[in-house]
Amino acid sequence: MADQSIPETRTPGTAPAETEAAPADEGIPRRRLLGTAGATGLVLGTAGAAVGYAAAPTEAAAPLASLGTDRAMFHGKHQPGITDGLQARGHLVAFDLAAGAGRKEAAALLRRWSETARRLMAGEPSAHDDTDVARDAGPSSLTITFGFGHSFFGRTGLVKQRPTALDPLPEFSSDHLDKNRSNGDLWVQIGANDALVAFHALRAIQKDAGSAARVRWQMNGFNRSPGATAHPMTARNLMGQIDGTRNPKPSEADFDQRIFVPQKGEPAWMANGSYAVVRRIRMLLDDWEKLSVKAQEDVIGRRKSDGAALSGGTETTPMDLEKTDAKGNLVVPINAHARITRPDQNGGAAMLRRPFSFHDGIDPDGVPDAGLLFICWQADPLRGFVPVQRKLDRGDALSQFIRHESSGLFAVPGGAAEGEYVGQKLLEG
């Protein structure tokens, strides 16, 4: 849980579109696109695509609230779900190709998935046998993102196209990994600001897999809902800490260089793509909550109330690593999580963190099965995630309160152009 800023959740403010009556001779439309507005915040799509089902041919469609109208775009330079703002609900799913399925079946699957993602992100029903779960809702900032695991390339006869950046991650001392909930041939990330919209997309993706692939593992997460706070702010995690203040921002000159594979990068099919490290990090909340607030702040290196560094100032004030108290002790402890994870303490290593929290009930020992679905994006995990995690392994104060229980690394190709599907340059190149 590196001390880097999570993309802000923002309070939607798009005005609802005007209502439109359905002509009597057109029958009942499946879903109606009522209007669009401009792009807002970090969501790199348009907001304002108000969508709804008409209840009867002569009944006017009611305008949606602003949260429902927010829309991210499927087609683009990069896949959605990377630089978009944090969403309230998320599902992470890994699939393995079925026995006998290869490159041809994978291409057909990605073609189906891409078309379904395009439709659902636009607020339309899926093309076949839609479940109607999202019938009354708009797009609700839905994003669907696709990636390939290390094993995918052997299964499809594309080993020569496998990036070196996708080599397996090294072992870390904090790892207690469940192999059944790690890795996978294919990875899908789903996020939305409405739980039913997210679930609707999950079911559509699972159904589209058909006989070509089977679910290897699935994890479900959440974040604070947009509009729940008086103003947009960095999210809190289940430890109650403001989690991540130093995320790379799209406005920074070197953002693309750190997060995305360059246009002329290798391999060519990964141009404008990124690499996602996915870790299920269990928080040992019973132990954590026994600490005083002061002790918790010393572990993190930041104030719990507002996320400011213990050296003073506000959340965004640069941390003074040399500041000492009256006794000569460092104000930010030498093993504080926020000190260790700073890019300037790790050779400039940086990653874009975009996580979800999770809570899967109580385990057999009677303690919460809860924590963070850690997702980070970088142009090369060997220069992003790996050096930071190695540094954490050597003495992070937070390590005794967390446990890494599953792990995956996925190559996420660039966005699909109009008329293309995600991964087409790999599968048909």
Short mmCIF file of C-alpha atoms in Angstrom, two decimals, residues 30 93 121 140 151 250 277 289 326 404:
data_model
loop_
_atom_site.label_atom_id
_atom_site.label_comp_id
_atom_site.label_asym_id
_atom_site.label_seq_id
_atom_site.Cartn_x
_atom_site.Cartn_y
_atom_site.Cartn_z
CA ARG A 30 -34.41 -1.43 -24.76
CA VAL A 93 -11.86 -11.74 -12.37
CA MET A 121 -20.15 1.33 -21.01
CA SER A 140 -22.67 5.00 -13.88
CA SER A 151 0.47 -18.30 -19.08
CA PRO A 250 -1.94 12.90 -15.64
CA VAL A 277 0.11 -5.76 -10.54
CA GLU A 289 -7.16 -1.40 16.01
CA ALA A 326 13.00 17.92 21.01
CA HIS A 404 -0.20 -10.53 0.84
#
